[in-house]
mmCIF file of C-alpha atoms in Angstrom:
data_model
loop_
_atom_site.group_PDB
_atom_site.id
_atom_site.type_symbol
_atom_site.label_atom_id
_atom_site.label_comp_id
_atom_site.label_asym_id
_atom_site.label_seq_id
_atom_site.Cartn_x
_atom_site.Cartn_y
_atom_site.Cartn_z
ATOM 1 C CA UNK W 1 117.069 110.797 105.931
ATOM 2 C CA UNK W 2 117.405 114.082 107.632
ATOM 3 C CA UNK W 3 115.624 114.885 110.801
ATOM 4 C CA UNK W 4 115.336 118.819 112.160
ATOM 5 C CA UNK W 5 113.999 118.936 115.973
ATOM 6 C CA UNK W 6 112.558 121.571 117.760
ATOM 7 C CA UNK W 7 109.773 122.467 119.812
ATOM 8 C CA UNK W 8 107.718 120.663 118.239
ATOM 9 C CA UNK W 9 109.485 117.374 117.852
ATOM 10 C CA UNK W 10 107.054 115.589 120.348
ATOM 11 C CA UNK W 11 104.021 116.220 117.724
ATOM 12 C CA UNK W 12 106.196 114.672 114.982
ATOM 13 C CA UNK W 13 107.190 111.467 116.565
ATOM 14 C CA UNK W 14 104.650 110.311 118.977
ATOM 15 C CA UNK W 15 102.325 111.046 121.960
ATOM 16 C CA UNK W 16 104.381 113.560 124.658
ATOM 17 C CA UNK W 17 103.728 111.119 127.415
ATOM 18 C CA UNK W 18 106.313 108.246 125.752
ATOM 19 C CA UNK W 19 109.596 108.487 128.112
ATOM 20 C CA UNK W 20 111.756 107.823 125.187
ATOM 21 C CA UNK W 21 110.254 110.859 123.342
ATOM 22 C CA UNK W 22 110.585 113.390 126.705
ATOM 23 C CA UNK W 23 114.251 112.002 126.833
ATOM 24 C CA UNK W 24 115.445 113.383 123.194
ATOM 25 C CA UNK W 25 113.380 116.585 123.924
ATOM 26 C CA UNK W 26 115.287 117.714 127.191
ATOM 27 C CA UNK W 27 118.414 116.103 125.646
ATOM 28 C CA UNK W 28 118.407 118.902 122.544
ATOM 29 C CA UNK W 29 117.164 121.613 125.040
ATOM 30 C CA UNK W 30 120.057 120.999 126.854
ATOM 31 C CA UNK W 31 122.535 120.903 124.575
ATOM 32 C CA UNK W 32 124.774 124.417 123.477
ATOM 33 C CA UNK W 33 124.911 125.346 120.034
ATOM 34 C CA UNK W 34 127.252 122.893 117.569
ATOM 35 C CA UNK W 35 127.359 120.611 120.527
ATOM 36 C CA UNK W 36 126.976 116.661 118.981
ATOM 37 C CA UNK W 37 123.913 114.681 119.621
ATOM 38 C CA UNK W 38 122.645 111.446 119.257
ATOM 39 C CA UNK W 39 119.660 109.535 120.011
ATOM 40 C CA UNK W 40 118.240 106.221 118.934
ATOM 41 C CA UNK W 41 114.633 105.190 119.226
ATOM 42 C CA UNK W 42 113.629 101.847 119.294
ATOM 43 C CA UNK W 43 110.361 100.567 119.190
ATOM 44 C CA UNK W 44 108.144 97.878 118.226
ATOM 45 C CA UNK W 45 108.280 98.532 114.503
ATOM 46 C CA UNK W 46 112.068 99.352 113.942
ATOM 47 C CA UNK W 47 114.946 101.694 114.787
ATOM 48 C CA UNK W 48 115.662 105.256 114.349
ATOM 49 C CA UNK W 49 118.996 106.052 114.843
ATOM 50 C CA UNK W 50 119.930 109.809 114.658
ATOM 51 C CA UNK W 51 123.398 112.164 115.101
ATOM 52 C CA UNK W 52 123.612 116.167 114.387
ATOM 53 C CA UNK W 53 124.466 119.456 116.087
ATOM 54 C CA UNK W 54 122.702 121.282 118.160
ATOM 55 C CA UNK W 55 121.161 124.850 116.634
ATOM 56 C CA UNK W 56 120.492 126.346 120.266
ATOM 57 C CA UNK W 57 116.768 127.252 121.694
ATOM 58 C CA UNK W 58 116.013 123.884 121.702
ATOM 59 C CA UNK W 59 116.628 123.034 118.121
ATOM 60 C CA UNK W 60 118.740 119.708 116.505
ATOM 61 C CA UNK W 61 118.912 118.507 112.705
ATOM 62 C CA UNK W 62 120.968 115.907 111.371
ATOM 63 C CA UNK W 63 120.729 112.728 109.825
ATOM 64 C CA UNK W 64 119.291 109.564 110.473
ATOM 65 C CA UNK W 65 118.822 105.828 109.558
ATOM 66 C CA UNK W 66 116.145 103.808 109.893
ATOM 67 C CA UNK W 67 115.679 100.120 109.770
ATOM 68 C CA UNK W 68 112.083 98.528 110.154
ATOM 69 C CA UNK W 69 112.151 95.471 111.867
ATOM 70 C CA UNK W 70 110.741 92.733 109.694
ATOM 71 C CA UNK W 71 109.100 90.894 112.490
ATOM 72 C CA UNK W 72 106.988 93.705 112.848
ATOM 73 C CA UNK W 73 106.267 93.934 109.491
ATOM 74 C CA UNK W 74 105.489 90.116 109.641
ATOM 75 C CA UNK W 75 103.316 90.665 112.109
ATOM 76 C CA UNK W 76 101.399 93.037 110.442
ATOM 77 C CA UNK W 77 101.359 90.576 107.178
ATOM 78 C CA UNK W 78 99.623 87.949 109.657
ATOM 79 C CA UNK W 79 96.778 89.953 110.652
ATOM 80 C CA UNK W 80 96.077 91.110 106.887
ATOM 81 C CA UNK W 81 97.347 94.786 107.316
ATOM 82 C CA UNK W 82 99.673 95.798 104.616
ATOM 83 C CA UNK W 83 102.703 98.144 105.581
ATOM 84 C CA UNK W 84 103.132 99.445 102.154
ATOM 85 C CA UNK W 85 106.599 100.929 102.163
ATOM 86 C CA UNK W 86 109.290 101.757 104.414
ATOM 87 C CA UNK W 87 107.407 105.622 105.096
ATOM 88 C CA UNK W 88 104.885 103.161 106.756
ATOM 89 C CA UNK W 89 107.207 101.264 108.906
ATOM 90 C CA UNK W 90 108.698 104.832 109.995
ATOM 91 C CA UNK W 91 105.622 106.528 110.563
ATOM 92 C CA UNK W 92 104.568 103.113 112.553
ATOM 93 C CA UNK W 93 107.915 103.357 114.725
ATOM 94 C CA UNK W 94 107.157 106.987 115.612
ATOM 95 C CA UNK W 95 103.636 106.512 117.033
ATOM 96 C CA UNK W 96 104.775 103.975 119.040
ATOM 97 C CA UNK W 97 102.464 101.141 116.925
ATOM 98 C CA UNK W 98 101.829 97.708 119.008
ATOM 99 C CA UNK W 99 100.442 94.523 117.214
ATOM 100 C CA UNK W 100 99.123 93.828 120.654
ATOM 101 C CA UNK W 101 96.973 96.819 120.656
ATOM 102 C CA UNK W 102 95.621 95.973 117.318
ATOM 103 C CA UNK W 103 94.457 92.106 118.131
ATOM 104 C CA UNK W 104 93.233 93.826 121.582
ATOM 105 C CA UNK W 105 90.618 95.901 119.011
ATOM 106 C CA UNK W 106 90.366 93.311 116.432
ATOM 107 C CA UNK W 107 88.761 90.996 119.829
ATOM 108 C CA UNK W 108 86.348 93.402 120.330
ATOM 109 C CA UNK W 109 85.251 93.867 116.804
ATOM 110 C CA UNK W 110 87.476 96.358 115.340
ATOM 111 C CA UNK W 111 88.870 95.651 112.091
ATOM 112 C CA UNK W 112 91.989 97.205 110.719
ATOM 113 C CA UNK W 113 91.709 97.767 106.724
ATOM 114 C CA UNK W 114 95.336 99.004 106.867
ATOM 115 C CA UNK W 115 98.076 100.339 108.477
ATOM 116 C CA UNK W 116 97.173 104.168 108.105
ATOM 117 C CA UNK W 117 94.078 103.043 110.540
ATOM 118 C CA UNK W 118 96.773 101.643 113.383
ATOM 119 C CA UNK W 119 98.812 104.699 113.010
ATOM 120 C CA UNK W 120 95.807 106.806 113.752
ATOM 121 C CA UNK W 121 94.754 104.719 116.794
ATOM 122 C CA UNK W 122 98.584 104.874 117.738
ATOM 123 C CA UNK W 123 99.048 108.611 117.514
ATOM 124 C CA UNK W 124 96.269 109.196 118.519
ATOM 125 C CA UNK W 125 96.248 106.468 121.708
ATOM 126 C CA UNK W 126 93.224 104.851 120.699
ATOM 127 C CA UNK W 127 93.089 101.945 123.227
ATOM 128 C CA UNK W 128 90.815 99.088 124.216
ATOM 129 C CA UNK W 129 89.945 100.596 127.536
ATOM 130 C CA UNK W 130 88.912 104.079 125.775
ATOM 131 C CA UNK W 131 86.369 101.375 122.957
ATOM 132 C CA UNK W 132 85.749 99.830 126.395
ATOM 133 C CA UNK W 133 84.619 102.829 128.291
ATOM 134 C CA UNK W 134 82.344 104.825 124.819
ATOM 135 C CA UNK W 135 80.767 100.714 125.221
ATOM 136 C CA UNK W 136 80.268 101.154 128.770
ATOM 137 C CA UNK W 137 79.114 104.680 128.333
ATOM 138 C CA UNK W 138 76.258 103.939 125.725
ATOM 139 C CA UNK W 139 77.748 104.773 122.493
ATOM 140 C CA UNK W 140 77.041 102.492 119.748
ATOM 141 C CA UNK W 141 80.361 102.003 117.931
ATOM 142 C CA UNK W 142 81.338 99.321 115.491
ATOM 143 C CA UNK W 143 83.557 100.576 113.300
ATOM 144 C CA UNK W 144 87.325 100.988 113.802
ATOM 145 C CA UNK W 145 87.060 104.755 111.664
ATOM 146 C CA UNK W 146 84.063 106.092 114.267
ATOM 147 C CA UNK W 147 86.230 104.828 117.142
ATOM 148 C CA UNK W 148 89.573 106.754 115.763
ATOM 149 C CA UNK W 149 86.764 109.566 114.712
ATOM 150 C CA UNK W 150 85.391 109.941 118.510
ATOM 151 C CA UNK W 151 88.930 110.340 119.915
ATOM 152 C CA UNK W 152 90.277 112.838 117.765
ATOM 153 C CA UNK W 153 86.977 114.640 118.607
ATOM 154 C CA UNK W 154 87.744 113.936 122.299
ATOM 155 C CA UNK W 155 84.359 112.001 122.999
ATOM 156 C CA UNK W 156 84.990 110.258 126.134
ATOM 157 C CA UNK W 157 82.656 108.457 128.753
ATOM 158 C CA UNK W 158 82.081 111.706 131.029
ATOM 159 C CA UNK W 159 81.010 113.732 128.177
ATOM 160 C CA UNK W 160 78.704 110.803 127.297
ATOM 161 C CA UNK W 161 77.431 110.787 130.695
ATOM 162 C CA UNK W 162 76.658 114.475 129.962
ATOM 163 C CA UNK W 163 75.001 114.428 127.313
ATOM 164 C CA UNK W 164 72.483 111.493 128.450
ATOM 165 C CA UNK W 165 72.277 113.718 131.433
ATOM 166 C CA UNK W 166 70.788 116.670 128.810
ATOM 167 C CA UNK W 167 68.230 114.244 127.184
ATOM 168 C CA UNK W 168 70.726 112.134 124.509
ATOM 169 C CA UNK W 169 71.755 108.972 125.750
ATOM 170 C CA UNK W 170 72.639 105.677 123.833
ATOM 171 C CA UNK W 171 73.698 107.966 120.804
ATOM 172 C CA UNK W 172 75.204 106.543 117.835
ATOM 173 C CA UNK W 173 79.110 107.514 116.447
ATOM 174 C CA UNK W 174 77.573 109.950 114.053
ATOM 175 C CA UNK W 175 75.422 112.108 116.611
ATOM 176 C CA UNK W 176 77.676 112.058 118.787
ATOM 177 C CA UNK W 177 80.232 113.537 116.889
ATOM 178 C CA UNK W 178 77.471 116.396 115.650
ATOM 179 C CA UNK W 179 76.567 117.005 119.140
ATOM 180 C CA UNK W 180 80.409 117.256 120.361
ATOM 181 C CA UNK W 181 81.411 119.563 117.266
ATOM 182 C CA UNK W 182 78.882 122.010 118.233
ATOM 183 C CA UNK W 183 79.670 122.074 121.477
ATOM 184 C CA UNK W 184 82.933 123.034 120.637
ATOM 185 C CA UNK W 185 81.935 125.746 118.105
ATOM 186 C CA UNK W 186 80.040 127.220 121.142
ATOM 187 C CA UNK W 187 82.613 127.122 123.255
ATOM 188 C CA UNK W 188 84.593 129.379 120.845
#
């Protein structure tokens, strides 16, 4: 596997905010051109263990290996969600995935059909306290897609509070997301 890093290297392998992530960013900004680097990421759903050069402004390729880590995987197999093939267990380790944060959901309703849903609520940092506060805010949300739907549309419990403030409270996933898309395309 070959891996190229540059600025936008935080995009590709998780949410900015992960420490780990940050680490390997400054680490290749730092570095002069042709100087060696090597990283290895380890998370919850394998390894990633990478070594190149250093291109200079802040880009890195080289190579890497990964190895899933079966428990994981096992993990996954208990709670019905099928990790098809290794380019699941990667993309799994680089969003940071967490079987805990999937039975946290699954107790308060949310099924996961597979694992291209927990990557989305992993990149995406989908958590039970954001389905806690659209709950606590009045939206009616049952279904795992709505919930990864209403984050990536940035629907969160003060813009809920704003819009029953303008007339439209207890809305459902679907209005919601209307509502919020328009407001964006007004905003442009």
């Amino acid at each position: 596997m070959r891996l190229f890093v540059d600025d936008h290297f935080n995009s590709s392998i998780g949410p900015s905010e992960n420490a780990d992530t940050q680490a390997i960013v400054d680490k290749v900004a730092r570095a002069a051109p042709g100087e060696a680097i090597a990283f290895t990421l380890s998370r919850d759903a394998g390894t990633l263990a990478c070594s190149g050069r250093a291109e200079g402004g802040g880009r890195a390729s080289g190579n890497c290996r990964f190895d899933p880590n079966p428990g994981f995987a096992g993990g996954l197999a208990r709670r019905a969600i099928a990790a098809t093939d290794s380019e699941q267990m990667l993309a799994l380790t680089l969003v940071n995935a967490h079987l805990g944060t999937v039975d946290a959901l699954a107790a308060r309703g949310y099924d996961f059909a597979d694992a291209g849903q927990l990557i989305a609520v992993s990149a995406l940092q989908v958590t039970p306290a954001y389905a806690d506060e659209l709950r606590g805010a009045g939206l009616q949300i049952g279904k795992l897609g709505d919930l990864i739907a209403a984050k990536a549309l940035k629907i969160d419990g003060q813009w809920l509070g704003d819009m029953a403030r303008a007339g439209y409270p207890d809305l459902v996933v679907g209005k919601a997301a209307v509502h919020r898309v328009d407001a964006d395309r007004d905003d442009c």
